[in-house]
Every structure is written in structure tokens, then in C-alpha cells.
Tab-separated table of C-alpha atoms in Angstrom:
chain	number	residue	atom	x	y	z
A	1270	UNK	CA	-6.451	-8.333	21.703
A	1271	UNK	CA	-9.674	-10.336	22.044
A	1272	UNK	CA	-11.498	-11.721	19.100
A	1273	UNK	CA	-14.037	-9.504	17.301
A	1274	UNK	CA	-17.458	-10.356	17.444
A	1275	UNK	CA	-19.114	-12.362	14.916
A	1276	UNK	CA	-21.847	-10.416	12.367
A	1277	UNK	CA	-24.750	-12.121	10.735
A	1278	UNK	CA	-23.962	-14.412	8.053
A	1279	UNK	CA	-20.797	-15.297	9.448
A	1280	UNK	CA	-18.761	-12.373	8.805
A	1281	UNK	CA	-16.332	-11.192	11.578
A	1282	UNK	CA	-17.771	-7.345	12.627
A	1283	UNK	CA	-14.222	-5.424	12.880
A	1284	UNK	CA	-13.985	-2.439	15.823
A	1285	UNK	CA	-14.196	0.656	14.409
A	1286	UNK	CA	-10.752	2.052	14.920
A	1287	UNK	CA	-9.800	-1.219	12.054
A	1288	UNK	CA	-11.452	0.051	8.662
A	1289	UNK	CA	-11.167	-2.756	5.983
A	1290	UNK	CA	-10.522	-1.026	2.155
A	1291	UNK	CA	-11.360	-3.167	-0.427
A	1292	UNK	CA	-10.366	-3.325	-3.749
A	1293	UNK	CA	-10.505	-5.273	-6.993
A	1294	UNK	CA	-8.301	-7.177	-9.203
A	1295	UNK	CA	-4.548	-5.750	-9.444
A	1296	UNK	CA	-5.036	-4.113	-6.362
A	1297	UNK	CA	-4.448	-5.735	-2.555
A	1298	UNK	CA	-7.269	-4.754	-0.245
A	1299	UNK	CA	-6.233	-1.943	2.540
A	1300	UNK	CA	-6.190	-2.046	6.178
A	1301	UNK	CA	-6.485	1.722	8.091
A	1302	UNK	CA	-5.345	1.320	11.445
A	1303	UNK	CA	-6.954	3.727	13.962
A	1304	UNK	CA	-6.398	5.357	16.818
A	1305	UNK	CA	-4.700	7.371	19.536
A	1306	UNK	CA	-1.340	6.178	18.518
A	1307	UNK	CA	-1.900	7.736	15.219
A	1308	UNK	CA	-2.725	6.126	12.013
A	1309	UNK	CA	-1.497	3.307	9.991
A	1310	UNK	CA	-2.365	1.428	6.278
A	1311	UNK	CA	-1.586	-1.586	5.001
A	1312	UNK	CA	-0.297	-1.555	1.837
A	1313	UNK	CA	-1.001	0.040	-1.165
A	1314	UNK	CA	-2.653	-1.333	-4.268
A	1315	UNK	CA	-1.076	-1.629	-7.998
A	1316	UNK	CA	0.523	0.997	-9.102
A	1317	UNK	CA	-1.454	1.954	-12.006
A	1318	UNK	CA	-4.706	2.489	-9.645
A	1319	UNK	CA	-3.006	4.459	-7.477
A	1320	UNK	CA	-5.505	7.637	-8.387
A	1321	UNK	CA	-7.897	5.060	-6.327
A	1322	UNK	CA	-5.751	4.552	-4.010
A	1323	UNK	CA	-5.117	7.967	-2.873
A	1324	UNK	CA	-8.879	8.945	-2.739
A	1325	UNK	CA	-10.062	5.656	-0.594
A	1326	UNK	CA	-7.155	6.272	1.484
A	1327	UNK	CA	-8.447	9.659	1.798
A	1328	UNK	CA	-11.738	9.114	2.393
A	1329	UNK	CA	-11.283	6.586	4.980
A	1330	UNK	CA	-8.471	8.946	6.962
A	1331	UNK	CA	-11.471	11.610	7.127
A	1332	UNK	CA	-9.105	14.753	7.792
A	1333	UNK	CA	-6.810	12.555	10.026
A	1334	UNK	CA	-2.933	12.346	9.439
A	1335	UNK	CA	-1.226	9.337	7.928
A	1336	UNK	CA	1.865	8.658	10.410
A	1337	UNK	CA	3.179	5.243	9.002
A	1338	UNK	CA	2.684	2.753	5.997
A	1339	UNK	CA	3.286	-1.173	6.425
A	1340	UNK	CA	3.622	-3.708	3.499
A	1341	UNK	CA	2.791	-6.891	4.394
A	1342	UNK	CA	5.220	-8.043	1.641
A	1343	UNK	CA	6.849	-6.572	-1.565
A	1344	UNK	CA	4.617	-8.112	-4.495
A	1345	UNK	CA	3.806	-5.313	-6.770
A	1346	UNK	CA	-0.318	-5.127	-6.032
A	1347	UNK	CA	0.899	-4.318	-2.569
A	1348	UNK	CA	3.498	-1.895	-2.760
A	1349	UNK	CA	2.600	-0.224	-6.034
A	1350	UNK	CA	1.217	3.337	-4.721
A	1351	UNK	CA	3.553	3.365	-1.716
A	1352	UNK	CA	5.284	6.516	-3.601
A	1353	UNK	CA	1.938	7.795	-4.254
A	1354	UNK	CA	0.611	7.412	-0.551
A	1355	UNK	CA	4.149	8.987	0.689
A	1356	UNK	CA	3.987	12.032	-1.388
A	1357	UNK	CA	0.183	12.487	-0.892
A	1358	UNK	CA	0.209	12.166	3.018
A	1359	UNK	CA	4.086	12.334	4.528
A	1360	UNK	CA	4.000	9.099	5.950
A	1361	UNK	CA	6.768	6.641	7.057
A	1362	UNK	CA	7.543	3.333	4.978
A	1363	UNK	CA	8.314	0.302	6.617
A	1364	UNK	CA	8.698	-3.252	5.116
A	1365	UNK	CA	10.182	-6.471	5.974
A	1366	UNK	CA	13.005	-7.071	6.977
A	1367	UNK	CA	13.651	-10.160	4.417
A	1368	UNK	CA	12.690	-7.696	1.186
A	1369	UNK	CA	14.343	-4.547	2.286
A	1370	UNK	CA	17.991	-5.130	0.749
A	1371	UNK	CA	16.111	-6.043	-2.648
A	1372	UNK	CA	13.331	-2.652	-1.884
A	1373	UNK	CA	16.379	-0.715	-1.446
A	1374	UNK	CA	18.471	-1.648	-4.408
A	1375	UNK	CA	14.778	-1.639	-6.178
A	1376	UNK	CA	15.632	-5.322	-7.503
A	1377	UNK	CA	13.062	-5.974	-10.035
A	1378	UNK	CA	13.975	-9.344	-10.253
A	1379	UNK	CA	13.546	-10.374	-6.596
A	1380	UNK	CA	10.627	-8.087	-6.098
A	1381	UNK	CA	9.127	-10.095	-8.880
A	1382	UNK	CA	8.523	-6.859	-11.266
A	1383	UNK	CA	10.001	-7.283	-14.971
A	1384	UNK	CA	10.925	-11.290	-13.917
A	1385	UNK	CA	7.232	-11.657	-13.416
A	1386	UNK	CA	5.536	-8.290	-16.518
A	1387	UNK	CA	4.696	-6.222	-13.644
A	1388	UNK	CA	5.057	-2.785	-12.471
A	1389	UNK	CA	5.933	-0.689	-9.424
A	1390	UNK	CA	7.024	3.015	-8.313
A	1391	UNK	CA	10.399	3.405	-6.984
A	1392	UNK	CA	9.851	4.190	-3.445
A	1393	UNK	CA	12.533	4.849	-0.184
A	1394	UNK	CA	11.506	3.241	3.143
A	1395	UNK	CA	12.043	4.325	6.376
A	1396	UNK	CA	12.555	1.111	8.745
A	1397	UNK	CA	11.657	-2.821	8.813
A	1398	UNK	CA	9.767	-4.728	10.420
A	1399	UNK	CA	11.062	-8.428	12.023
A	1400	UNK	CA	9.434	-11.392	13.029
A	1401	UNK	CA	7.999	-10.580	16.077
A	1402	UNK	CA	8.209	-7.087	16.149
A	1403	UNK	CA	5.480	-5.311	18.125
A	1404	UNK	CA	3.682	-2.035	17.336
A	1405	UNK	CA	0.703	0.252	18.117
A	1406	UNK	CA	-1.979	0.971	16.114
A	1407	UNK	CA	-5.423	1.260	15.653
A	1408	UNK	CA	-6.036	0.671	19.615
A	1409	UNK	CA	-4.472	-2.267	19.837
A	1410	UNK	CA	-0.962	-3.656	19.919
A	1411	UNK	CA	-0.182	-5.891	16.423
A	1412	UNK	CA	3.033	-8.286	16.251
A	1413	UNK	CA	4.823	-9.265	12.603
A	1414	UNK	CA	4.468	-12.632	12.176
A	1415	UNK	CA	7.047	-13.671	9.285
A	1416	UNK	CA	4.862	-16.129	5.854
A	1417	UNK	CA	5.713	-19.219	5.620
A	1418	UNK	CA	6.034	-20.751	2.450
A	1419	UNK	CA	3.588	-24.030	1.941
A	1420	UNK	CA	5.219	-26.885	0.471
A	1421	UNK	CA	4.582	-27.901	-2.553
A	1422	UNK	CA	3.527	-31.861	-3.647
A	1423	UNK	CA	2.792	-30.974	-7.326
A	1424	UNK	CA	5.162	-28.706	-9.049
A	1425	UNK	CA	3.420	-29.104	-12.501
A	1426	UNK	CA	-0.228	-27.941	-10.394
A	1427	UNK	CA	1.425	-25.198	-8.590
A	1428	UNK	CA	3.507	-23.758	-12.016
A	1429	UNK	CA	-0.044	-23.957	-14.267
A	1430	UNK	CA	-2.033	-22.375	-11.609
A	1431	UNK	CA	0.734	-19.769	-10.703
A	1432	UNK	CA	0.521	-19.058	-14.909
A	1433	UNK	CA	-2.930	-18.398	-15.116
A	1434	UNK	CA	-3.029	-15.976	-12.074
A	1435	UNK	CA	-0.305	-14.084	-13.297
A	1436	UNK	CA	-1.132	-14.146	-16.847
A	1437	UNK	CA	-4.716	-12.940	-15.640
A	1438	UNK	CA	-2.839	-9.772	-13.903
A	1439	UNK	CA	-1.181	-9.272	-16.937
A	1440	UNK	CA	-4.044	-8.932	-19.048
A	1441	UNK	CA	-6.077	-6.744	-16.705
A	1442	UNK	CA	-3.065	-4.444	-16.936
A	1443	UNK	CA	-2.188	-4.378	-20.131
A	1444	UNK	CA	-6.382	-4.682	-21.335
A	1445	UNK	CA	-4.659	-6.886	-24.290
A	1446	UNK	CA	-1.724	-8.617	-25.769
A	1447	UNK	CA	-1.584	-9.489	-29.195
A	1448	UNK	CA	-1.806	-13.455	-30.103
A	1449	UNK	CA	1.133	-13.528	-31.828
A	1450	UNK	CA	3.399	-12.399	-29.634
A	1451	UNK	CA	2.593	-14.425	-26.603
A	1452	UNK	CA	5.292	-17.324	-27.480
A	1453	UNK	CA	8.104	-14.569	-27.472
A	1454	UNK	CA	6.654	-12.764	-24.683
A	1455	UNK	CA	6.742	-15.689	-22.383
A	1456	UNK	CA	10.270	-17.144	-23.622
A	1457	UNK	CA	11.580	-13.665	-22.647
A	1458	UNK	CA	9.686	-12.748	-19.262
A	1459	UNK	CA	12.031	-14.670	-16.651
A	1460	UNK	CA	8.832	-15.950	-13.685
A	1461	UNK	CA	7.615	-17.925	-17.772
A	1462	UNK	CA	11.135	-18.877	-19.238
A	1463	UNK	CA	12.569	-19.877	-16.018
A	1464	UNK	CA	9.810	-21.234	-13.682
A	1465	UNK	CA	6.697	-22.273	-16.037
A	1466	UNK	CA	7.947	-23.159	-19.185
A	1467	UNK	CA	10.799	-25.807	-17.764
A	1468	UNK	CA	7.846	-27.529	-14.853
A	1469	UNK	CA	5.457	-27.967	-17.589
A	1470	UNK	CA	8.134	-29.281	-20.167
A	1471	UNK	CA	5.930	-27.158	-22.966
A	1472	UNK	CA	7.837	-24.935	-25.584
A	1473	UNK	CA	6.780	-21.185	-25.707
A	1474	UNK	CA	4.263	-21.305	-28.605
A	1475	UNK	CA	2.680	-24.652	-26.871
A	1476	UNK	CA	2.518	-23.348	-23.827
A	1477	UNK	CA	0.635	-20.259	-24.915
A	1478	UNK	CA	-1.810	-22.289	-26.961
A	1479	UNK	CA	-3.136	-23.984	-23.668
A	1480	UNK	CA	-2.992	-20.725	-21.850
A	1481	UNK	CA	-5.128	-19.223	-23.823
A	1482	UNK	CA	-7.331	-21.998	-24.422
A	1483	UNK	CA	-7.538	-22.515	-20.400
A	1484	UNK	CA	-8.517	-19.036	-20.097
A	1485	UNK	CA	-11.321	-18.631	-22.762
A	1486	UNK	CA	-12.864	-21.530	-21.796
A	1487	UNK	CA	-12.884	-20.043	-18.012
A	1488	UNK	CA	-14.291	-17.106	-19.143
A	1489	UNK	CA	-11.633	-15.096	-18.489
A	1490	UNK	CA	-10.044	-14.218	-21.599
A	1491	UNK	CA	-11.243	-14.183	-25.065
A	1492	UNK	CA	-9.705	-13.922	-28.410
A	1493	UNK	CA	-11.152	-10.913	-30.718
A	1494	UNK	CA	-8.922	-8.784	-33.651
A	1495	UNK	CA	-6.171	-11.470	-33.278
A	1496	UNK	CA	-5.602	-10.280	-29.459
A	1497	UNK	CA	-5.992	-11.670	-26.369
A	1498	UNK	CA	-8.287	-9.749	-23.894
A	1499	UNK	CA	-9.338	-9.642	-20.518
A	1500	UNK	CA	-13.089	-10.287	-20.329
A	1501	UNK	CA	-12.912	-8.197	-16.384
A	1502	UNK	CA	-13.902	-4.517	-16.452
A	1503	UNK	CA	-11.640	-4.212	-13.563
């Protein structure tokens, strides 16, 4: 596959039989894949927006069948509606091959769902994809090529910044969480208690102190009726 053409102010113009969905916050951004060998998305938003979902998926399918879905990986804003997609349009699942023992025993821990406050619909999948794996779609031929994890100089960095992400998600799912029960909530949530909380050496109610404060002072939180809200109309 040769490289796309470049579009004016830098962007890369994408052939049509590649249609780029995007979404906002919660939700992964789409890929609809094209083409005589039939069609295929990449993955499938959070599942509380899978409504959305559905009707973008829709949209950009324009009558066409859905023949196979692909998750790029098994965080929750990417395999949230794959349920909802499967039901709606009869496709095949397939994930990767390093997530599909935890997919299939729907291990909330290692798929980073309670551990982490987050959310998913139990789905079934129908076949994995390896490292190096070739398939068809969209007019061209695609290969898997497996993440690799960056390493990681700063530990205390990488926890805070993984914290305010994640807290972020949680607060544009949940609109709000009261104040006062952030200390308990993040001594009992295991990605806080187990990962956070011991790399920042902070105690629960400290911890959520500088959270918060972090956050307002970002302008992505603020503090009204003794709750903590998301200031995002995602």
C-alpha cells in the first residue's frame, strides 16, 4: 500500500474506501474499511455512547453490510459497543490474540474495567488476530502489528498523569462524584489502590486533595454542591 497523499494544511487525504469516524471523549475514533472484500470497523466506542455508535456506524456503511469488527485492543472506549455493533449488523468479532483468554473469561480486572471504574458489554468473539497476521479490507491488504509498551524513566510522572486521564474518564461518565467520597473511592478501585496511590506514596484523602486541585485549576473539573464535576459537555 503506497502512502496517501498529503491535503492542505498538512493533513494526510485518506482514499475513499478508508472512512475515518471520529468521536469525542470516552469514545475511540472509528475506522470503516471499504471495499470489494466486504466491510470492516475498527472498534467501537464506550459503551454508554453506543446509541452514537450504532447511527455513525450506520451512516457511514450507507446500506452496505458489516462482515467483520477488529479491536485494536481491549480498553473499554474501544470495545464498549462491540455487543451493540454485533447485534445491530451480524458481524464477526475478532481481537488480539494477547487479550482474548481475558475477553473470553470477560476478566474485568485484566481488561482494566472495575480495576480501573469503567464499563463494558459482555461480548463473544469470533477469532484473533496475531502479530503479523494479514487481512483484506477496504482495498488494500492491512497486517497486525502487536503495541509495544514504552518504557518508563519516571514512575511518579507516568502514575500522576495516568490518574488524571482516567479520573477525567471517570467524571465524564459518571457527570459527578461526590467530594467526600473520593478518598474511599480511590482506596477501593484497584488501577488507584494498587498502581497510583503506592508510586505517589500519598494516602487516599491526600491524594484526592491534589487530584482535584490539579484538575480545577486545568479547567477540567470544578467543585459545585460539594461534588466534583466534569466541566466537558461531552
Amino acid at each position: 500500500m503506497t502512502a496517501a497523499p498529503a491535503a492542505p494544511g498538512g493533513a494526510v487525504a485518506l482514499p475513499p474506501s478508508i472512512v475515518f469516524i471520529e468521536r469525542d471523549w470516552l469514545d475511540a475514533n472509528h475506522v470503516l474499511l471499504t471495499g470489494p472484500a466486504g466491510q470492516v470497523l475498527i472498534d467501537t466506542g464506550y459503551v454508554t455512547h453506543a446509541d452514537t455508535t450504532l447511527n455513525r456506524v450506520a451512516l457511514a456503511l450507507d446500506g452496505r453490510p458489516l462482515q467483520r469488527l477488529i479491536n485494536t485492543h481491549g480498553h473499554a472506549d474501544h470495545i464498549g459497543g462491540n455487543a451493540a455493533v454485533q447485534r445491530a449488523f451480524g458481524c464477526t468479532i475478532h481481537v488480539p490474540e494477547g487479550e482474548a483468554d481475558a475477553i473470553a473469561a470477560w476478566d474485568t480486572r485484566a481488561l482494566w474495567l472495575d480495576w480501573a471504574g469503567q464499563r463494558a458489554e459482555r461480548f463473544t468473539f469470533d477469532g484473533v488476530l496475531r502479530a503479523g497476521d494479514r487481512f483484506a479490507a477496504g482495498s488494500h491488504t492491512w497486517e497486525a502489528i502487536q503495541r509495544i509498551a514504552a518504557m518508563r524513566a519516571d514512575p511518579q510522572r507516568m502514575a500522576w498523569a495516568a490518574a488524571r486521564a482516567m479520573f477525567a474518564f471517570a467524571l465524564l461518565d459518571r457527570r459527578a462524584l461526590a467530594r467526600a467520597s473520593l478518598p474511599a473511592y480511590f482506596a477501593t478501585t484497584g488501577f488507584y489502590a494498587e498502581c497510583v496511590l503506592p508510586a505517589l506514596a500519598l494516602a487516599p484523602d491526600a491524594f484526592a486533595d491534589a487530584l482535584v486541585e490539579s484538575l480545577v485549576a486545568a479547567g477540567a473539573a470544578r467543585v459545585r454542591d460539594d461534588h466534583v464535576e466534569t466541566t466537558s459537555a461531552a
